[in-house]
């Protein structure tokens, strides 16, 4: 209950602007300014009790406590490492980033790309931090995490061996912004070891809030060079790498001085006139700052002698150690994949009009309610979260004819917090998505979750290329103007996880979550005199006796006696609490008992719900599968959003993801009670009610 309340409070804060890069969430509720002020006032150096300088911060397996790799590690502050530590000297450069004993070159390539753009760097590495002015052993950094910016505080105790930093460090050894940035990112992900292995794009996204694209160069689209040029013009971040065949290939150097399994940055794409022909060149950076391509168009290659000296000087001027040019065709042959991170409007500082529009949804795959698996599982696929986008404006330079205008969108599905869960044995889920055109007759129906029949008869308009166990899957698509439904899913059903779904579009897109409503129109039987048969009256009077009304205990007795006679229903028997809630639902005069008519009305409701339950019990097991609950709720007159569906599954399903009859009835009665309570208190039908704390407690303690 408290967790659900916390989520509501968080959603309200986000709606008011919390989580933007101007108002980031304080990670673990640590406020940098407050903590620094406390340390300065007490003349002490900050010690971070949320990420202490101990074995658990290093890792859990290869860098776990008592592992060989952590022997001899001592945590030291920069002032204990060198005489005059500096945060940043003469601006951040790629020379500040030297890989240490951690397999996070993917991260370092992303950090190196930050140094190309001072504005983006200042967003991730806030200014006015120093080892001199206002120094208190505390620093902070900002990262994008699944739709919101967070501010992460760290102390400056860093792991060392033999007096030197173990992980990332600067070439000169006295500049510490990159080491502290790495520590903050390790804190965000649970440990340093959690940063081992990854894709540069993951770092790009967490530093910018952008959305990624992955291109396998053996299947490169014909217009890839133009895509790269357009991405560089749009200030996107680009990375490339060479696949490895086995572990022995990691960081092996090819005959042309390229490093396998290593993350490079792409920093330029220019066409030059060479011997009367245009040649497409691409510029690549090695974050090591050394080991460069020595083939055609490398730094001292003869090809440059045939290029206009002014052009050569301009291209050389932009190049630094570790950077080199090569032809686009050689690059395609030598490298295996390209990653592009398209930046969000709040990250871009340029005034040029090449910004994307963003639509973001957060969602949950919950076992038994919204974890439906892929299209291979039609019985459950439709229960996945569903989201709608409406594309009304075509691109300015769309490829279609005037009668078939197209819209460029990049759809990205990202699973949340999987690095943090590695130490718990969790790994990345295998994820993907499908996109469907919404027919005209359904375009106004946004409050109903589309059913199994819709997906059986509607072909998809697009989908992620493959289901894969990556943090994010994304794809660039050109779609005709229209309404589309996006269904994000795991490959197999019943796999639990949190996700965010993002749509970057060249023009604004309208969006909504399908079924993001809470409505009820439950069965309300009208009891006539003919419904009150003599047999029914006799049963009632036996229970009621002289008092003329029955209590919750009486109700429990008769209902459980009737249940024992039903072999087609599995039940543990109605609890007294459920029976009290049934009485509360029907008892409008506050007596805590039921009259004959009230009892008959309740009995007719139970019979109606029994009919719905048996219809949902496809295999005649006497129980309902949890994923069938959505259809049963619809048949009972309830339209509920995914969050409510997930809460119902958590509360009413057994460990085998089944719901027995008494749990089903308990859920129906509870929903009816809550809707009736709200309707009675919402006098003006505003959709909102106000409670004092005593009123809230009295209304909910039923």
Short mmCIF file of C-alpha atoms in Angstrom, two decimals, residues 189-642:
data_model
loop_
_atom_site.label_atom_id
_atom_site.label_comp_id
_atom_site.label_asym_id
_atom_site.label_seq_id
_atom_site.Cartn_x
_atom_site.Cartn_y
_atom_site.Cartn_z
CA UNK A 189 24.30 0.94 -11.08
CA UNK A 190 25.15 -0.69 -7.74
CA UNK A 191 28.92 -1.26 -8.05
CA UNK A 192 31.98 -0.81 -10.26
CA UNK A 193 31.67 -4.40 -11.45
CA UNK A 194 28.16 -3.70 -12.72
CA UNK A 195 29.78 -1.48 -15.36
CA UNK A 196 31.68 -4.37 -16.95
CA UNK A 197 30.62 -4.96 -20.56
CA UNK A 198 28.16 -2.85 -22.43
CA UNK A 199 27.39 -0.72 -25.43
CA UNK A 200 28.62 2.84 -25.93
CA UNK A 201 25.05 3.77 -26.74
CA UNK A 202 24.03 3.01 -23.16
CA UNK A 203 26.47 5.62 -21.90
CA UNK A 204 25.40 8.04 -24.64
CA UNK A 205 21.78 7.73 -23.58
CA UNK A 206 22.44 8.09 -19.86
CA UNK A 207 24.52 11.22 -20.50
CA UNK A 208 22.02 12.86 -22.85
CA UNK A 209 18.54 11.34 -22.61
CA UNK A 210 18.80 10.57 -26.33
CA UNK A 211 17.47 7.54 -28.20
CA UNK A 212 19.69 5.01 -29.92
CA UNK A 213 19.88 3.29 -33.27
CA UNK A 214 22.00 0.22 -33.98
CA UNK A 215 23.19 -0.62 -37.50
CA UNK A 216 24.95 -3.89 -38.35
CA UNK A 217 27.37 -2.82 -41.07
CA UNK A 218 27.17 -6.08 -43.01
CA UNK A 219 23.51 -5.13 -43.56
CA UNK A 220 24.00 -1.37 -43.83
CA UNK A 221 21.18 0.53 -45.54
CA UNK A 222 22.08 2.22 -48.81
CA UNK A 223 21.69 5.69 -47.31
CA UNK A 224 23.78 5.07 -44.16
CA UNK A 225 26.40 7.72 -45.04
CA UNK A 226 23.64 10.31 -45.37
CA UNK A 227 22.13 9.12 -42.07
CA UNK A 228 25.56 9.60 -40.42
CA UNK A 229 25.98 13.09 -41.88
CA UNK A 230 22.47 14.06 -40.81
CA UNK A 231 23.11 12.65 -37.31
CA UNK A 232 26.37 14.59 -36.93
CA UNK A 233 24.65 17.78 -38.08
CA UNK A 234 21.92 17.13 -35.49
CA UNK A 235 24.64 16.91 -32.81
CA UNK A 236 23.98 13.20 -32.29
CA UNK A 237 26.63 11.01 -30.63
CA UNK A 238 27.99 8.11 -32.68
CA UNK A 239 30.04 5.02 -31.76
CA UNK A 240 31.33 2.01 -33.66
CA UNK A 241 33.07 -1.27 -32.83
CA UNK A 242 34.49 -4.49 -34.28
CA UNK A 243 32.88 -7.73 -33.13
CA UNK A 244 35.02 -10.41 -31.47
CA UNK A 245 34.82 -14.12 -32.25
CA UNK A 246 35.86 -15.22 -28.76
CA UNK A 247 37.25 -13.92 -25.46
CA UNK A 248 40.83 -14.11 -26.79
CA UNK A 249 39.90 -11.54 -29.44
CA UNK A 250 39.06 -8.88 -26.85
CA UNK A 251 41.21 -5.82 -27.53
CA UNK A 252 43.27 -7.74 -30.09
CA UNK A 253 44.84 -5.37 -32.60
CA UNK A 254 44.30 -6.05 -36.31
CA UNK A 255 47.01 -5.76 -38.96
CA UNK A 256 45.65 -2.29 -39.74
CA UNK A 257 45.94 -1.16 -36.08
CA UNK A 258 42.26 -1.35 -35.20
CA UNK A 259 41.23 -2.81 -31.83
CA UNK A 260 38.64 -5.59 -31.75
CA UNK A 261 35.87 -5.51 -29.16
CA UNK A 262 36.75 -1.89 -28.45
CA UNK A 263 34.41 1.09 -28.46
CA UNK A 264 35.30 3.93 -30.85
CA UNK A 265 33.59 7.29 -31.40
CA UNK A 266 32.61 8.57 -34.86
CA UNK A 267 33.34 12.30 -34.99
CA UNK A 268 33.09 13.37 -38.63
CA UNK A 269 31.94 12.50 -42.15
CA UNK A 270 33.15 14.57 -45.06
CA UNK A 271 33.41 14.19 -48.83
CA UNK A 272 36.69 15.31 -50.44
CA UNK A 273 37.77 15.70 -54.05
CA UNK A 274 40.51 13.16 -54.77
CA UNK A 275 41.96 12.80 -58.27
CA UNK A 276 38.80 14.19 -59.81
CA UNK A 277 36.40 12.02 -57.83
CA UNK A 278 34.44 12.58 -54.63
CA UNK A 279 35.53 10.23 -51.84
CA UNK A 280 33.42 9.68 -48.74
CA UNK A 281 35.57 9.85 -45.59
CA UNK A 282 34.71 9.13 -41.99
CA UNK A 283 36.61 10.22 -38.87
CA UNK A 284 36.96 7.82 -35.93
CA UNK A 285 38.39 8.32 -32.44
CA UNK A 286 40.06 5.69 -30.24
CA UNK A 287 39.43 6.64 -26.57
CA UNK A 288 42.86 5.25 -25.72
CA UNK A 289 44.32 8.26 -27.55
CA UNK A 290 46.73 5.96 -29.38
CA UNK A 291 46.73 2.92 -31.70
CA UNK A 292 45.39 4.36 -34.95
CA UNK A 293 44.36 3.02 -38.34
CA UNK A 294 47.38 2.93 -40.65
CA UNK A 295 45.60 2.21 -43.93
CA UNK A 296 44.49 4.59 -46.70
CA UNK A 297 43.74 8.15 -45.52
CA UNK A 298 45.45 7.60 -42.15
CA UNK A 299 47.39 10.55 -40.69
CA UNK A 300 50.47 10.34 -42.94
CA UNK A 301 48.95 8.38 -45.83
CA UNK A 302 49.90 9.51 -49.38
CA UNK A 303 46.25 10.08 -50.35
CA UNK A 304 46.33 13.42 -48.53
CA UNK A 305 48.92 14.72 -51.01
CA UNK A 306 46.21 14.80 -53.68
CA UNK A 307 43.70 16.82 -51.61
CA UNK A 308 43.41 20.61 -51.68
CA UNK A 309 45.81 21.82 -48.92
CA UNK A 310 43.10 24.07 -47.45
CA UNK A 311 40.69 21.15 -47.20
CA UNK A 312 43.39 18.97 -45.64
CA UNK A 313 44.29 21.70 -43.14
CA UNK A 314 40.63 22.13 -42.15
CA UNK A 315 40.15 18.39 -41.61
CA UNK A 316 43.46 18.01 -39.76
CA UNK A 317 42.61 20.94 -37.50
CA UNK A 318 39.58 19.10 -36.15
CA UNK A 319 41.54 15.93 -35.52
CA UNK A 320 43.39 14.99 -32.31
CA UNK A 321 45.65 12.15 -31.23
CA UNK A 322 43.67 8.94 -31.35
CA UNK A 323 41.53 10.28 -34.20
CA UNK A 324 41.96 9.24 -37.81
CA UNK A 325 40.26 9.36 -41.20
CA UNK A 326 39.43 6.40 -43.42
CA UNK A 327 37.19 5.87 -46.43
CA UNK A 328 33.58 5.06 -45.71
CA UNK A 329 33.94 1.84 -47.75
CA UNK A 330 36.95 0.71 -45.66
CA UNK A 331 35.10 1.63 -42.49
CA UNK A 332 32.13 -0.52 -43.54
CA UNK A 333 34.48 -3.47 -44.18
CA UNK A 334 36.56 -3.12 -41.02
CA UNK A 335 33.89 -2.32 -38.43
CA UNK A 336 30.92 -4.44 -37.42
CA UNK A 337 28.34 -2.05 -36.03
CA UNK A 338 27.41 1.60 -35.66
CA UNK A 339 25.46 3.11 -32.79
CA UNK A 340 23.79 6.52 -33.06
CA UNK A 341 22.34 8.41 -30.11
CA UNK A 342 19.85 11.03 -31.28
CA UNK A 343 19.65 13.84 -28.75
CA UNK A 344 16.48 15.09 -27.10
CA UNK A 345 15.36 18.72 -27.41
CA UNK A 346 16.22 19.55 -23.78
CA UNK A 347 19.81 18.32 -24.33
CA UNK A 348 20.51 20.23 -27.53
CA UNK A 349 21.78 23.74 -27.02
CA UNK A 350 21.89 24.74 -30.68
CA UNK A 351 19.29 27.03 -32.19
CA UNK A 352 19.27 25.11 -35.46
CA UNK A 353 16.00 23.42 -36.27
CA UNK A 354 16.95 19.77 -36.27
CA UNK A 355 15.40 18.72 -33.00
CA UNK A 356 13.25 15.67 -32.44
CA UNK A 357 9.88 15.57 -30.69
CA UNK A 358 9.62 13.02 -27.89
CA UNK A 359 6.83 10.86 -26.57
CA UNK A 360 7.63 8.76 -23.49
CA UNK A 361 5.64 6.04 -21.74
CA UNK A 362 6.60 4.13 -18.61
CA UNK A 363 5.22 0.66 -18.07
CA UNK A 364 5.50 -2.65 -16.26
CA UNK A 365 5.37 -6.25 -17.37
CA UNK A 366 3.76 -7.92 -14.39
CA UNK A 367 3.31 -11.69 -14.08
CA UNK A 368 -0.32 -12.58 -14.37
CA UNK A 369 -1.57 -9.25 -15.70
CA UNK A 370 0.61 -7.41 -18.25
CA UNK A 371 3.50 -9.79 -19.05
CA UNK A 372 1.93 -11.35 -22.12
CA UNK A 373 4.97 -12.36 -24.18
CA UNK A 374 5.32 -11.97 -27.96
CA UNK A 375 2.94 -12.75 -30.82
CA UNK A 376 3.89 -16.43 -30.58
CA UNK A 377 1.61 -16.52 -27.52
CA UNK A 378 -1.75 -15.21 -28.85
CA UNK A 379 -3.64 -16.19 -25.68
CA UNK A 380 -1.63 -13.69 -23.63
CA UNK A 381 -0.01 -11.27 -26.13
CA UNK A 382 -3.01 -8.93 -26.04
CA UNK A 383 -2.65 -8.43 -22.28
CA UNK A 384 0.65 -6.54 -22.73
CA UNK A 385 0.58 -2.76 -22.16
CA UNK A 386 -0.74 -0.95 -25.23
CA UNK A 387 0.14 2.60 -26.31
CA UNK A 388 -1.23 4.81 -29.09
CA UNK A 389 0.47 7.48 -31.20
CA UNK A 390 -1.20 9.66 -33.78
CA UNK A 391 1.04 10.89 -36.60
CA UNK A 392 -0.66 13.84 -38.28
CA UNK A 393 2.21 15.84 -39.84
CA UNK A 394 4.51 14.33 -42.50
CA UNK A 395 8.24 15.08 -42.62
CA UNK A 396 9.28 18.18 -44.53
CA UNK A 397 11.40 15.98 -46.80
CA UNK A 398 9.25 12.83 -46.77
CA UNK A 399 9.95 10.24 -49.46
CA UNK A 400 6.36 9.38 -50.22
CA UNK A 401 4.20 10.95 -52.91
CA UNK A 402 1.92 13.84 -52.06
CA UNK A 403 -0.89 11.29 -51.70
CA UNK A 404 1.14 9.12 -49.31
CA UNK A 405 3.07 11.45 -46.96
CA UNK A 406 5.37 9.71 -44.48
CA UNK A 407 6.56 10.43 -40.96
CA UNK A 408 9.99 9.42 -39.64
CA UNK A 409 9.89 7.91 -36.16
CA UNK A 410 12.45 6.11 -34.02
CA UNK A 411 10.77 3.74 -31.56
CA UNK A 412 12.91 2.59 -28.64
CA UNK A 413 11.99 0.08 -25.95
CA UNK A 414 14.28 0.14 -22.90
CA UNK A 415 14.21 -2.20 -19.91
CA UNK A 416 15.03 -0.61 -16.58
CA UNK A 417 17.54 -1.24 -13.81
CA UNK A 418 18.93 -4.55 -15.11
CA UNK A 419 22.58 -3.71 -14.29
CA UNK A 420 21.65 -3.18 -10.65
CA UNK A 421 19.97 -6.58 -10.58
CA UNK A 422 22.98 -8.52 -11.89
CA UNK A 423 24.21 -9.25 -8.38
CA UNK A 424 20.82 -10.85 -7.69
CA UNK A 425 21.32 -13.22 -10.61
CA UNK A 426 18.97 -11.30 -12.91
CA UNK A 427 19.99 -10.65 -16.47
CA UNK A 428 18.61 -8.71 -19.40
CA UNK A 429 15.21 -9.82 -20.63
CA UNK A 430 14.69 -10.65 -24.31
CA UNK A 431 12.50 -7.80 -25.54
CA UNK A 432 10.89 -6.34 -28.66
CA UNK A 433 7.77 -4.56 -29.86
CA UNK A 434 5.19 -4.58 -32.62
CA UNK A 435 3.32 -1.66 -34.15
CA UNK A 436 -0.20 -1.89 -35.62
CA UNK A 437 -2.35 0.49 -37.69
CA UNK A 438 -5.54 1.38 -35.86
CA UNK A 439 -8.57 1.06 -38.17
CA UNK A 440 -10.88 4.07 -38.42
CA UNK A 441 -13.72 2.35 -36.56
CA UNK A 442 -11.49 1.95 -33.49
CA UNK A 443 -9.75 5.33 -33.53
CA UNK A 444 -12.19 6.88 -31.05
CA UNK A 445 -12.04 3.89 -28.69
CA UNK A 446 -9.13 4.76 -26.45
CA UNK A 447 -10.52 3.56 -23.13
CA UNK A 448 -10.70 -0.14 -24.06
CA UNK A 449 -7.71 -2.48 -24.16
CA UNK A 450 -7.73 -4.07 -27.62
CA UNK A 451 -8.46 -7.79 -27.43
CA UNK A 452 -7.09 -11.03 -28.79
CA UNK A 453 -9.33 -10.95 -31.85
CA UNK A 454 -7.90 -7.59 -32.96
CA UNK A 455 -4.35 -8.97 -33.09
CA UNK A 456 -5.43 -12.16 -34.80
CA UNK A 457 -6.91 -10.26 -37.74
CA UNK A 458 -4.66 -7.15 -37.89
CA UNK A 459 -1.19 -7.45 -39.50
CA UNK A 460 1.59 -5.35 -37.97
CA UNK A 461 2.81 -2.17 -39.68
CA UNK A 462 6.30 -2.48 -38.21
CA UNK A 463 8.27 -4.13 -35.46
CA UNK A 464 11.68 -4.24 -33.85
CA UNK A 465 14.11 -6.19 -36.01
CA UNK A 466 14.53 -9.03 -33.56
CA UNK A 467 13.84 -9.96 -29.97
CA UNK A 468 17.14 -9.59 -28.16
CA UNK A 469 18.54 -9.37 -24.65
CA UNK A 470 19.77 -5.79 -24.86
CA UNK A 471 18.91 -2.87 -22.61
CA UNK A 472 17.17 -1.19 -25.52
CA UNK A 473 15.83 -2.22 -28.91
CA UNK A 474 15.08 0.55 -31.37
CA UNK A 475 14.32 1.06 -35.01
CA UNK A 476 13.91 3.95 -37.44
CA UNK A 477 10.71 3.70 -39.48
CA UNK A 478 8.89 5.75 -42.09
CA UNK A 479 5.15 5.44 -41.57
CA UNK A 480 2.18 6.89 -43.44
CA UNK A 481 0.20 9.54 -41.57
CA UNK A 482 -2.24 7.77 -39.25
CA UNK A 483 -3.03 6.20 -35.88
CA UNK A 484 -0.80 3.42 -34.54
CA UNK A 485 -0.83 1.04 -31.60
CA UNK A 486 2.51 -0.04 -30.09
CA UNK A 487 2.77 -3.20 -27.99
CA UNK A 488 6.06 -3.63 -26.06
CA UNK A 489 6.70 -7.15 -24.80
CA UNK A 490 9.16 -9.76 -23.64
CA UNK A 491 9.71 -12.78 -25.88
CA UNK A 492 8.19 -15.22 -23.37
CA UNK A 493 5.13 -14.49 -21.24
CA UNK A 494 5.22 -14.10 -17.45
CA UNK A 495 8.62 -12.33 -17.45
CA UNK A 496 8.45 -9.43 -15.01
CA UNK A 497 10.22 -6.14 -15.56
CA UNK A 498 9.92 -2.36 -15.80
CA UNK A 499 10.37 -0.54 -19.10
CA UNK A 500 10.09 2.80 -20.83
CA UNK A 501 8.91 3.21 -24.40
CA UNK A 502 10.08 6.27 -26.34
CA UNK A 503 9.05 7.60 -29.72
CA UNK A 504 11.23 10.25 -31.35
CA UNK A 505 9.42 11.86 -34.30
CA UNK A 506 10.44 14.60 -36.69
CA UNK A 507 7.06 16.25 -36.14
CA UNK A 508 4.93 16.25 -32.98
CA UNK A 509 2.93 13.08 -32.31
CA UNK A 510 -0.18 12.82 -30.14
CA UNK A 511 0.02 10.01 -27.62
CA UNK A 512 -1.92 8.14 -24.99
CA UNK A 513 -1.91 4.86 -23.10
CA UNK A 514 -4.75 2.62 -24.22
CA UNK A 515 -7.16 1.83 -21.43
CA UNK A 516 -5.70 4.46 -19.08
CA UNK A 517 -9.07 4.81 -17.37
CA UNK A 518 -11.03 3.57 -14.40
CA UNK A 519 -14.74 3.09 -15.10
CA UNK A 520 -17.37 0.76 -13.73
CA UNK A 521 -20.82 -0.32 -14.81
CA UNK A 522 -21.35 -3.46 -12.71
CA UNK A 523 -24.45 -5.64 -12.79
CA UNK A 524 -27.19 -4.12 -10.63
CA UNK A 525 -30.03 -6.64 -10.27
CA UNK A 526 -33.55 -5.42 -9.65
CA UNK A 527 -35.29 -7.71 -7.17
CA UNK A 528 -38.99 -8.32 -7.78
CA UNK A 529 -41.47 -10.17 -5.60
CA UNK A 530 -41.30 -13.23 -7.88
CA UNK A 531 -37.55 -13.48 -7.23
CA UNK A 532 -38.29 -13.99 -3.53
CA UNK A 533 -39.45 -17.60 -3.73
CA UNK A 534 -40.65 -19.49 -0.68
CA UNK A 535 -37.50 -21.65 -0.70
CA UNK A 536 -35.28 -18.57 -0.67
CA UNK A 537 -37.33 -16.96 2.12
CA UNK A 538 -37.07 -20.12 4.22
CA UNK A 539 -33.27 -20.23 3.85
CA UNK A 540 -33.07 -16.57 4.85
CA UNK A 541 -35.36 -16.90 7.89
CA UNK A 542 -33.43 -19.92 9.16
CA UNK A 543 -30.31 -17.78 9.25
CA UNK A 544 -31.93 -14.53 10.38
CA UNK A 545 -34.16 -15.93 13.11
CA UNK A 546 -36.14 -13.44 15.14
CA UNK A 547 -33.80 -10.53 14.34
CA UNK A 548 -35.01 -10.56 10.70
CA UNK A 549 -31.60 -9.78 9.21
CA UNK A 550 -28.39 -11.73 8.66
CA UNK A 551 -24.87 -10.84 9.78
CA UNK A 552 -21.55 -11.30 8.00
CA UNK A 553 -21.01 -14.48 10.02
CA UNK A 554 -24.39 -15.84 8.87
CA UNK A 555 -23.49 -14.93 5.30
CA UNK A 556 -20.17 -16.76 5.57
CA UNK A 557 -21.94 -19.89 6.81
CA UNK A 558 -24.48 -20.08 3.99
CA UNK A 559 -22.09 -19.14 1.16
CA UNK A 560 -19.45 -21.65 2.19
CA UNK A 561 -22.11 -24.36 2.54
CA UNK A 562 -23.24 -23.65 -1.00
CA UNK A 563 -19.63 -23.65 -2.28
CA UNK A 564 -18.95 -27.13 -0.95
CA UNK A 565 -21.66 -28.45 -3.28
CA UNK A 566 -20.00 -26.98 -6.40
CA UNK A 567 -17.43 -29.35 -7.88
CA UNK A 568 -16.76 -26.97 -10.78
CA UNK A 569 -15.42 -24.21 -8.51
CA UNK A 570 -12.19 -24.33 -6.53
CA UNK A 571 -12.35 -22.33 -3.35
CA UNK A 572 -10.77 -21.97 0.06
CA UNK A 573 -14.06 -20.65 1.35
CA UNK A 574 -15.09 -17.06 1.85
CA UNK A 575 -13.28 -15.31 4.66
CA UNK A 576 -15.19 -13.36 7.28
CA UNK A 577 -13.46 -10.19 6.04
CA UNK A 578 -14.82 -10.73 2.52
CA UNK A 579 -18.31 -11.39 3.86
CA UNK A 580 -18.13 -8.20 5.92
CA UNK A 581 -17.24 -6.32 2.74
CA UNK A 582 -20.20 -7.90 0.96
CA UNK A 583 -22.46 -6.70 3.75
CA UNK A 584 -20.87 -3.25 3.63
CA UNK A 585 -21.50 -3.04 -0.13
CA UNK A 586 -25.20 -3.81 0.20
CA UNK A 587 -25.92 -2.20 3.58
CA UNK A 588 -26.80 1.43 2.91
CA UNK A 589 -28.46 2.09 6.30
CA UNK A 590 -25.38 1.31 8.39
CA UNK A 591 -26.82 -1.59 10.41
CA UNK A 592 -24.04 -4.00 9.50
CA UNK A 593 -26.64 -6.59 8.48
CA UNK A 594 -28.62 -7.57 5.36
CA UNK A 595 -32.38 -7.61 4.87
CA UNK A 596 -34.14 -10.22 2.75
CA UNK A 597 -34.10 -8.01 -0.39
CA UNK A 598 -30.46 -7.00 0.17
CA UNK A 599 -29.45 -10.64 0.58
CA UNK A 600 -31.32 -11.59 -2.61
CA UNK A 601 -29.63 -8.73 -4.52
CA UNK A 602 -26.23 -9.90 -3.31
CA UNK A 603 -27.01 -13.49 -4.24
CA UNK A 604 -28.00 -12.46 -7.79
CA UNK A 605 -24.70 -10.56 -8.08
CA UNK A 606 -22.73 -13.62 -6.96
CA UNK A 607 -24.59 -15.77 -9.51
CA UNK A 608 -23.73 -13.29 -12.27
CA UNK A 609 -20.07 -13.29 -11.25
CA UNK A 610 -20.13 -17.09 -11.10
CA UNK A 611 -21.33 -17.16 -14.71
CA UNK A 612 -18.47 -14.82 -15.76
CA UNK A 613 -15.93 -16.91 -13.80
CA UNK A 614 -16.99 -20.20 -15.39
CA UNK A 615 -16.86 -18.63 -18.85
CA UNK A 616 -13.29 -17.47 -18.21
CA UNK A 617 -12.26 -20.90 -16.89
CA UNK A 618 -11.48 -22.29 -20.34
CA UNK A 619 -9.89 -25.55 -19.17
CA UNK A 620 -12.63 -26.29 -16.58
CA UNK A 621 -10.02 -26.49 -13.82
CA UNK A 622 -12.20 -24.63 -11.34
CA UNK A 623 -9.77 -21.71 -11.35
CA UNK A 624 -9.10 -18.80 -13.70
CA UNK A 625 -5.68 -18.07 -15.20
CA UNK A 626 -4.48 -14.66 -14.09
CA UNK A 627 -4.15 -13.29 -17.65
CA UNK A 628 -7.85 -14.12 -18.21
CA UNK A 629 -8.77 -11.69 -15.44
CA UNK A 630 -8.72 -8.69 -17.82
CA UNK A 631 -11.46 -10.18 -20.01
CA UNK A 632 -13.44 -11.27 -16.94
CA UNK A 633 -13.28 -7.75 -15.51
CA UNK A 634 -14.50 -6.32 -18.81
CA UNK A 635 -17.40 -8.80 -18.83
CA UNK A 636 -18.22 -7.70 -15.29
CA UNK A 637 -18.42 -4.07 -16.38
CA UNK A 638 -15.02 -2.77 -15.23
CA UNK A 639 -12.55 -0.84 -17.42
CA UNK A 640 -9.27 -0.55 -15.50
CA UNK A 641 -5.82 0.70 -16.44
CA UNK A 642 -2.67 -1.42 -16.35
#
